[in-house]
Amino acid sequence: MTHDKRDSRHHILVLGAGYAGAYVAGTLARRLDPADVAITVVNAEPDFVQRLRLHQLAAGQHIDAPPLTEVFAGTGIRLRVARATALEPERRTVTVDDAEGGAELAYDTLIHALGSHGADQGVPGVAAYAFDIAARPSALRLRERLDTLDAQGAGGTVLVVGDGLTGIETATEIAESRPGLSVTLIARGELGDRLSSGARAHLRAACDRLGVTVLEHTVVEAVEATRVRCADGTLLDSDATVWTAGFEVGPLAATAGLDVTEEGRILVDRAMRSVSHPDVYAVGDSAHALGDNGLPLPMSCASAGYTGRQATDAIVARLTGGKITHSKLEYLGNHISLGRRDGILQMVDGEARAKPKYIGGLKAARIKSAIVRMSLWGTAHPTFGLPKRKHRVTANPDPTSTTTTTATARPGASAAEDTPRRLETL
């Protein structure tokens, strides 16, 4: 590992540049003085991926993917296009793999924002034969397959397994964008069972209008090359099987020994710090954070915003000697697109249960579209409306402090051992 020995700044390493990671990195860069802090972002792709719109990308639509160099322009953030392969929290290092052969990067503060990927739920054949839209490369592979089916002109069959929000949006988007294909949505239980009765009726009507066949109370127990096998023995032919039955976090944190949930989400406190490693923060889908209602925040763009804002406030406070304030951690509802001209806005109560009223139709679609546009804009402008003051960093901030006061050296550590670690020169 090569170091720039002249650089004794506090090094913040952000893993992942999705909605949460890009927001946190940009905000920290604008709020902390670059004379004291160096920020590096590691991301597997060079562009910002609008995950909220990957179902549209797979359906064949053009989706903007601004280069991260443009997103971070003028911030002083160093971008490394690479994939994080190992984390050693005791040494405060992350191993990355890239076109240059990889490297080991050191940090003082780590932000884990790697998001989630599709979970196969242990079902045989999912990894080998199914498509997913959890990442841009996989969404593009599905798009290529759908292009092939359209070109054949034989009315191919698309099976979407999973009736969560991702499954619903994917099935309806493909059906609207590619009317020549036959789309079937497979639901383990009742379609839209987390929605109000009115919203469920609206969803069914939308599926009927778009020609989406819905199979309820159906469990897929195996995916094969040209069909799926259901638990009741039914075989369903498929030219393209899309798997949307759940998400999980990659094994990086769990392998490193951080406390995680069964889905791999990092257990965090109210400040978004790992409960086992206080110099590690988690945001977005990577974090298992309890909302103000006492329930875990769902994996969503909204949760990315809330957890990202809280982590940013906490890190700035810890590094500058301030007191950590608690921002809101809310789960207000679901915004579901049903193609480009229809949608559902379903609000929830304090127990995350659907409220009786909902907004449907073109108005809901426009609201969802506006949210998506705002999410993209906010990523590149994370501190719009906030003070532009750059905060200086106190000497040797203590990662275990909850009120963030200036820390002393670690017990038993020499002054040299307690100096901030340095990143590899990029």
Coordinates of N, CA, C and O in Angstrom, one line a residue, residues 88-217:
E88 N -11.2 -4.8 6.2 CA -10.5 -5.2 7.4 C -10.7 -4.1 8.4 O -9.9 -3.1 8.4
P89 N -11.7 -4.1 9.2 CA -12.0 -2.9 10.1 C -11.0 -2.7 11.1 O -10.8 -1.6 11.6
E90 N -10.3 -3.8 11.6 CA -9.2 -3.6 12.6 C -8.1 -2.8 12.1 O -7.5 -2.0 12.8
R91 N -7.8 -3.0 10.8 CA -6.7 -2.2 10.1 C -7.2 -1.0 9.4 O -6.4 -0.2 8.9
R92 N -8.5 -0.8 9.4 CA -9.2 0.3 8.7 C -8.7 0.3 7.2 O -8.3 1.4 6.7
T93 N -8.9 -0.8 6.5 CA -8.5 -0.8 5.1 C -9.6 -1.5 4.3 O -10.3 -2.4 4.8
V94 N -9.7 -1.2 3.0 CA -10.6 -1.8 2.1 C -9.8 -2.2 0.9 O -9.1 -1.4 0.3
T95 N -10.0 -3.4 0.4 CA -9.3 -3.9 -0.8 C -10.2 -3.7 -1.9 O -11.4 -4.1 -1.8
V96 N -9.7 -3.1 -3.0 CA -10.6 -2.9 -4.2 C -9.9 -3.6 -5.4 O -8.7 -3.7 -5.5
D97 N -10.8 -3.9 -6.4 CA -10.3 -4.5 -7.6 C -10.8 -3.7 -8.8 O -11.9 -3.3 -8.9
D98 N -9.8 -3.3 -9.6 CA -10.1 -2.4 -10.8 C -9.2 -2.8 -11.9 O -8.5 -3.7 -11.9
A99 N -9.4 -2.0 -13.0 CA -8.6 -2.2 -14.2 C -7.1 -2.1 -14.0 O -6.3 -2.6 -14.8
E100 N -6.7 -1.4 -12.9 CA -5.3 -1.2 -12.6 C -4.7 -2.3 -11.8 O -3.5 -2.2 -11.4
G101 N -5.5 -3.3 -11.5 CA -5.0 -4.4 -10.7 C -5.3 -4.4 -9.3 O -5.0 -5.3 -8.5
G102 N -6.1 -3.3 -8.8 CA -6.5 -3.3 -7.5 C -5.6 -2.6 -6.5 O -4.5 -2.3 -6.9
A103 N -6.0 -2.4 -5.3 CA -5.2 -1.7 -4.3 C -5.9 -1.9 -2.9 O -7.0 -2.4 -2.8
E104 N -5.2 -1.5 -1.9 CA -5.7 -1.5 -0.5 C -5.8 0.0 -0.1 O -4.8 0.7 -0.1
L105 N -7.0 0.4 0.2 CA -7.2 1.8 0.6 C -7.5 1.9 2.1 O -8.2 1.1 2.7
A106 N -6.8 2.8 2.7 CA -7.0 3.0 4.2 C -8.0 4.2 4.4 O -8.2 5.0 3.6
Y107 N -8.6 4.2 5.6 CA -9.6 5.2 5.9 C -9.5 5.5 7.4 O -9.0 4.7 8.2
D108 N -10.1 6.6 7.8 CA -10.3 7.0 9.2 C -11.8 6.8 9.5 O -12.2 6.4 10.6
T109 N -12.7 7.2 8.5 CA -14.1 7.0 8.6 C -14.6 6.3 7.3 O -14.2 6.7 6.2
L110 N -15.3 5.2 7.5 CA -15.8 4.5 6.3 C -17.4 4.6 6.3 O -18.0 4.5 7.3
I111 N -17.9 4.8 5.1 CA -19.3 4.9 4.9 C -19.7 3.8 3.9 O -19.3 3.8 2.7
H112 N -20.4 2.8 4.4 CA -20.8 1.6 3.6 C -22.2 2.0 2.9 O -23.2 2.1 3.6
A113 N -22.2 2.2 1.6 CA -23.4 2.6 0.9 C -23.5 1.7 -0.4 O -23.8 2.2 -1.5
L114 N -23.2 0.4 -0.3 CA -23.1 -0.4 -1.4 C -24.5 -1.0 -1.9 O -24.6 -1.7 -2.9
G115 N -25.5 -0.6 -1.1 CA -26.9 -1.0 -1.6 C -27.2 -2.4 -1.4 O -26.6 -3.2 -0.6
S116 N -28.1 -2.9 -2.3 CA -28.6 -4.3 -2.2 C -28.6 -4.9 -3.6 O -28.5 -4.2 -4.6
H117 N -28.8 -6.2 -3.7 CA -28.9 -6.9 -4.9 C -30.0 -7.9 -4.8 O -30.5 -8.2 -3.7
G118 N -30.4 -8.5 -5.9 CA -31.5 -9.5 -5.8 C -31.1 -10.7 -5.0 O -30.0 -11.2 -5.0
A119 N -32.1 -11.2 -4.2 CA -31.9 -12.4 -3.4 C -32.6 -13.6 -4.0 O -33.8 -13.5 -4.3
D120 N -31.9 -14.6 -4.3 CA -32.5 -15.8 -5.0 C -33.3 -16.6 -4.0 O -34.0 -17.6 -4.5
Q121 N -33.3 -16.3 -2.7 CA -34.1 -17.0 -1.7 C -33.9 -18.6 -1.7 O -34.7 -19.3 -1.3
G122 N -32.7 -18.9 -2.2 CA -32.4 -20.4 -2.2 C -33.1 -21.2 -3.3 O -33.0 -22.4 -3.3
V123 N -33.7 -20.5 -4.2 CA -34.5 -21.2 -5.3 C -33.5 -21.6 -6.4 O -32.8 -20.8 -7.0
P124 N -33.4 -22.9 -6.7 CA -32.5 -23.4 -7.8 C -32.8 -22.7 -9.1 O -34.0 -22.5 -9.5
G125 N -31.7 -22.4 -9.8 CA -31.8 -21.9 -11.2 C -32.0 -20.4 -11.3 O -31.8 -19.9 -12.4
V126 N -32.2 -19.7 -10.2 CA -32.3 -18.2 -10.3 C -31.1 -17.6 -10.8 O -31.1 -16.8 -11.8
A127 N -29.9 -17.9 -10.2 CA -28.7 -17.3 -10.7 C -28.3 -17.7 -12.1 O -27.8 -16.9 -12.8
A128 N -28.7 -18.9 -12.5 CA -28.3 -19.3 -13.9 C -29.2 -18.8 -15.0 O -28.7 -18.5 -16.1
Y129 N -30.5 -18.7 -14.7 CA -31.4 -18.5 -15.8 C -32.3 -17.3 -15.6 O -32.9 -16.8 -16.6
A130 N -32.4 -16.7 -14.5 CA -33.3 -15.5 -14.3 C -32.6 -14.2 -14.5 O -31.4 -14.1 -14.3
F131 N -33.3 -13.2 -14.9 CA -32.8 -11.8 -15.0 C -33.3 -11.1 -13.8 O -34.2 -11.5 -13.1
D132 N -32.6 -10.0 -13.5 CA -33.1 -9.1 -12.5 C -32.8 -7.6 -12.9 O -32.1 -7.4 -13.8
I133 N -33.3 -6.7 -12.1 CA -33.1 -5.3 -12.4 C -32.5 -4.5 -11.2 O -32.8 -3.3 -11.1
A134 N -31.8 -5.3 -10.4 CA -31.2 -4.6 -9.2 C -30.0 -3.8 -9.5 O -29.5 -3.0 -8.7
A135 N -29.4 -4.0 -10.7 CA -28.2 -3.2 -11.1 C -28.3 -2.9 -12.6 O -29.0 -3.6 -13.3
R136 N -27.6 -1.9 -13.0 CA -27.6 -1.5 -14.4 C -27.2 -2.6 -15.4 O -27.8 -2.8 -16.4
P137 N -26.1 -3.3 -15.2 CA -25.7 -4.4 -16.1 C -26.7 -5.5 -16.3 O -27.0 -5.9 -17.4
S138 N -27.4 -5.9 -15.2 CA -28.4 -6.9 -15.3 C -29.6 -6.4 -15.9 O -30.3 -7.1 -16.7
A139 N -30.0 -5.1 -15.7 CA -31.1 -4.5 -16.4 C -30.9 -4.5 -17.9 O -31.8 -4.7 -18.7
L140 N -29.6 -4.1 -18.3 CA -29.3 -4.1 -19.7 C -29.3 -5.5 -20.4 O -29.7 -5.6 -21.5
R141 N -28.9 -6.5 -19.6 CA -29.0 -7.9 -20.1 C -30.5 -8.3 -20.4 O -30.8 -8.9 -21.4
L142 N -31.4 -7.9 -19.5 CA -32.8 -8.1 -19.7 C -33.3 -7.4 -20.9 O -34.0 -7.9 -21.7
R143 N -32.9 -6.1 -21.1 CA -33.3 -5.3 -22.2 C -32.9 -6.0 -23.5 O -33.6 -6.0 -24.5
E144 N -31.6 -6.5 -23.6 CA -31.2 -7.2 -24.8 C -32.0 -8.4 -25.1 O -32.3 -8.7 -26.2
R145 N -32.4 -9.1 -24.0 CA -33.2 -10.3 -24.2 C -34.6 -9.9 -24.8 O -35.2 -10.6 -25.7
L146 N -35.2 -8.9 -24.2 CA -36.5 -8.4 -24.7 C -36.4 -7.9 -26.1 O -37.4 -8.1 -26.9
D147 N -35.3 -7.2 -26.4 CA -35.1 -6.8 -27.8 C -35.1 -8.0 -28.8 O -35.7 -7.9 -29.9
T148 N -34.5 -9.1 -28.4 CA -34.4 -10.3 -29.2 C -35.8 -10.9 -29.4 O -36.2 -11.2 -30.5
L149 N -36.6 -10.9 -28.3 CA -37.9 -11.5 -28.4 C -38.8 -10.6 -29.3 O -39.6 -11.1 -30.1
D150 N -38.7 -9.3 -29.2 CA -39.4 -8.4 -30.0 C -39.1 -8.6 -31.5 O -39.9 -8.6 -32.4
A151 N -37.8 -8.7 -31.7 CA -37.3 -8.9 -33.1 C -37.8 -10.2 -33.8 O -38.0 -10.2 -35.0
Q152 N -38.0 -11.2 -33.0 CA -38.5 -12.5 -33.5 C -39.9 -12.4 -33.9 O -40.4 -13.1 -34.7
G153 N -40.7 -11.4 -33.3 CA -42.1 -11.2 -33.6 C -43.0 -12.3 -33.4 O -44.1 -12.5 -34.0
A154 N -42.6 -13.2 -32.4 CA -43.5 -14.4 -32.2 C -44.2 -14.3 -30.9 O -44.8 -15.2 -30.4
G155 N -44.2 -13.0 -30.3 CA -45.0 -12.9 -29.0 C -44.5 -13.7 -27.9 O -45.1 -14.5 -27.3
G156 N -43.2 -13.4 -27.5 CA -42.6 -14.1 -26.4 C -43.3 -13.9 -25.1 O -44.0 -13.0 -24.9
T157 N -43.0 -14.8 -24.2 CA -43.6 -14.8 -22.8 C -42.6 -14.4 -21.8 O -41.4 -14.9 -21.7
V158 N -42.9 -13.4 -21.0 CA -42.1 -12.9 -19.9 C -42.8 -13.2 -18.6 O -44.0 -12.8 -18.4
L159 N -42.1 -13.8 -17.7 CA -42.6 -14.1 -16.3 C -41.9 -13.2 -15.3 O -40.6 -13.2 -15.3
V160 N -42.6 -12.5 -14.6 CA -42.0 -11.6 -13.5 C -42.4 -12.3 -12.2 O -43.6 -12.4 -11.8
V161 N -41.4 -12.8 -11.5 CA -41.6 -13.5 -10.2 C -41.4 -12.5 -9.0 O -40.3 -12.0 -8.8
G162 N -42.5 -12.3 -8.3 CA -42.4 -11.4 -7.1 C -43.3 -10.2 -7.3 O -43.2 -9.5 -8.3
D163 N -44.2 -10.0 -6.4 CA -45.3 -9.0 -6.5 C -45.0 -7.8 -5.6 O -46.0 -7.1 -5.2
G164 N -43.8 -7.6 -5.2 CA -43.5 -6.4 -4.4 C -43.5 -5.2 -5.4 O -43.9 -5.3 -6.6
L165 N -43.1 -4.0 -4.9 CA -43.1 -2.8 -5.7 C -42.3 -3.0 -7.0 O -42.7 -2.6 -8.1
T166 N -41.1 -3.6 -6.9 CA -40.3 -3.8 -8.0 C -40.9 -4.7 -9.1 O -40.9 -4.4 -10.3
G167 N -41.5 -5.8 -8.6 CA -42.2 -6.7 -9.5 C -43.3 -6.0 -10.3 O -43.5 -6.2 -11.5
I168 N -44.1 -5.3 -9.5 CA -45.3 -4.6 -10.1 C -44.9 -3.6 -11.1 O -45.4 -3.6 -12.3
E169 N -43.9 -2.8 -10.8 CA -43.4 -1.8 -11.7 C -42.8 -2.4 -13.0 O -43.0 -1.9 -14.1
T170 N -42.1 -3.5 -12.8 CA -41.4 -4.1 -13.9 C -42.4 -4.7 -14.9 O -42.3 -4.6 -16.1
A171 N -43.4 -5.5 -14.3 CA -44.4 -6.1 -15.2 C -45.2 -5.1 -15.9 O -45.4 -5.3 -17.2
T172 N -45.6 -4.1 -15.3 CA -46.5 -3.1 -16.0 C -45.7 -2.3 -17.0 O -46.2 -1.9 -18.1
E173 N -44.4 -2.0 -16.7 CA -43.6 -1.2 -17.6 C -43.3 -2.0 -18.9 O -43.4 -1.5 -20.0
I174 N -42.9 -3.3 -18.7 CA -42.7 -4.1 -19.9 C -43.9 -4.3 -20.7 O -43.9 -4.2 -22.0
A175 N -45.0 -4.5 -20.1 CA -46.3 -4.7 -20.8 C -46.7 -3.5 -21.6 O -47.1 -3.6 -22.8
E176 N -46.5 -2.3 -21.1 CA -46.8 -1.0 -21.8 C -45.8 -0.7 -22.9 O -46.2 -0.4 -24.0
S177 N -44.5 -0.9 -22.6 CA -43.5 -0.6 -23.6 C -43.4 -1.6 -24.7 O -42.9 -1.3 -25.8
R178 N -43.7 -2.8 -24.4 CA -43.6 -3.9 -25.4 C -44.9 -4.7 -25.5 O -45.0 -5.9 -25.0
P179 N -45.9 -4.1 -26.1 CA -47.2 -4.8 -26.2 C -47.2 -6.1 -27.0 O -48.2 -6.9 -26.8
G180 N -46.2 -6.4 -27.7 CA -46.1 -7.6 -28.4 C -45.7 -8.8 -27.6 O -45.9 -10.0 -28.0
L181 N -45.3 -8.6 -26.4 CA -44.9 -9.6 -25.5 C -46.0 -10.0 -24.5 O -46.8 -9.1 -24.1
S182 N -46.1 -11.2 -24.1 CA -47.1 -11.6 -23.1 C -46.4 -11.6 -21.7 O -45.4 -12.3 -21.5
V183 N -47.0 -10.8 -20.8 CA -46.4 -10.6 -19.5 C -47.2 -11.3 -18.4 O -48.4 -11.0 -18.3
T184 N -46.6 -12.1 -17.5 CA -47.3 -12.7 -16.4 C -46.6 -12.3 -15.1 O -45.4 -12.4 -15.0
L185 N -47.4 -11.8 -14.1 CA -46.8 -11.5 -12.8 C -47.2 -12.6 -11.8 O -48.4 -12.8 -11.6
I186 N -46.2 -13.1 -11.1 CA -46.5 -14.2 -10.2 C -46.4 -13.7 -8.8 O -45.4 -13.2 -8.3
A187 N -47.5 -13.8 -8.0 CA -47.6 -13.3 -6.7 C -47.7 -14.5 -5.7 O -48.4 -15.4 -5.9
R188 N -46.9 -14.4 -4.6 CA -46.9 -15.5 -3.6 C -48.2 -15.5 -2.9 O -48.7 -16.5 -2.5
G189 N -48.7 -14.3 -2.6 CA -50.0 -14.2 -1.9 C -51.0 -13.4 -2.8 O -51.1 -13.6 -4.0
E190 N -51.8 -12.5 -2.2 CA -52.8 -11.7 -3.0 C -52.0 -10.5 -3.5 O -51.2 -9.9 -2.9
L191 N -52.3 -10.2 -4.8 CA -51.7 -9.1 -5.4 C -51.9 -7.8 -4.7 O -53.1 -7.4 -4.4
G192 N -50.9 -7.1 -4.3 CA -51.0 -5.8 -3.7 C -51.6 -5.9 -2.3 O -52.3 -5.0 -1.8
D193 N -51.2 -7.0 -1.6 CA -51.8 -7.2 -0.2 C -51.4 -6.1 0.8 O -52.1 -6.0 1.8
R194 N -50.4 -5.3 0.5 CA -50.0 -4.3 1.5 C -50.7 -2.9 1.1 O -50.4 -1.9 1.8
L195 N -51.5 -2.9 0.1 CA -52.2 -1.7 -0.3 C -53.6 -1.6 0.3 O -54.1 -2.7 0.8
S196 N -54.2 -0.5 0.3 CA -55.6 -0.4 0.7 C -56.5 -1.1 -0.3 O -56.1 -1.4 -1.5
S197 N -57.7 -1.3 0.0 CA -58.6 -2.0 -0.9 C -58.8 -1.3 -2.2 O -58.9 -1.9 -3.3
G198 N -58.9 0.1 -2.1 CA -59.1 0.8 -3.3 C -57.9 0.8 -4.2 O -58.0 0.7 -5.4
A199 N -56.7 0.9 -3.6 CA -55.5 0.8 -4.4 C -55.3 -0.6 -5.0 O -54.8 -0.7 -6.2
R200 N -55.7 -1.6 -4.3 CA -55.6 -3.0 -4.9 C -56.5 -3.1 -6.1 O -56.1 -3.7 -7.1
A201 N -57.7 -2.5 -6.0 CA -58.6 -2.6 -7.1 C -58.0 -1.8 -8.3 O -58.1 -2.2 -9.5
H202 N -57.4 -0.7 -8.0 CA -56.8 0.1 -9.1 C -55.7 -0.7 -9.7 O -55.5 -0.6 -11.0
L203 N -54.9 -1.3 -8.9 CA -53.8 -2.1 -9.5 C -54.3 -3.2 -10.4 O -53.7 -3.5 -11.5
R204 N -55.3 -3.9 -10.0 CA -55.9 -5.0 -10.8 C -56.4 -4.5 -12.1 O -56.2 -5.1 -13.2
A205 N -57.0 -3.3 -12.0 CA -57.6 -2.7 -13.3 C -56.4 -2.3 -14.2 O -56.5 -2.5 -15.4
A206 N -55.3 -1.8 -13.7 CA -54.2 -1.5 -14.5 C -53.6 -2.7 -15.1 O -53.2 -2.7 -16.3
C207 N -53.5 -3.8 -14.4 CA -52.9 -5.0 -15.0 C -53.8 -5.5 -16.1 O -53.4 -6.0 -17.2
D208 N -55.2 -5.5 -15.9 CA -56.1 -5.9 -16.9 C -56.0 -5.0 -18.2 O -56.0 -5.5 -19.3
R209 N -55.8 -3.7 -17.9 CA -55.7 -2.8 -19.1 C -54.5 -3.0 -19.9 O -54.5 -2.9 -21.1
L210 N -53.4 -3.3 -19.2 CA -52.1 -3.5 -19.9 C -51.9 -5.0 -20.4 O -50.9 -5.3 -21.0
G211 N -52.9 -5.8 -20.1 CA -52.8 -7.2 -20.5 C -51.8 -8.1 -19.7 O -51.3 -9.1 -20.1
V212 N -51.5 -7.7 -18.4 CA -50.7 -8.5 -17.5 C -51.5 -9.6 -16.9 O -52.5 -9.3 -16.2
T213 N -51.1 -10.8 -17.1 CA -51.8 -11.9 -16.4 C -51.2 -12.0 -15.0 O -50.0 -12.0 -14.8
V214 N -52.1 -12.1 -14.0 CA -51.6 -12.2 -12.6 C -52.0 -13.6 -12.1 O -53.1 -14.1 -12.1
L215 N -50.9 -14.3 -11.5 CA -51.1 -15.6 -10.9 C -50.9 -15.4 -9.4 O -49.7 -15.1 -9.0
E216 N -51.9 -15.5 -8.6 CA -51.8 -15.3 -7.1 C -51.6 -16.6 -6.4 O -51.9 -17.7 -7.0
H217 N -51.1 -16.5 -5.2 CA -50.9 -17.7 -4.3 C -50.1 -18.7 -5.1 O -50.4 -19.9 -5.0

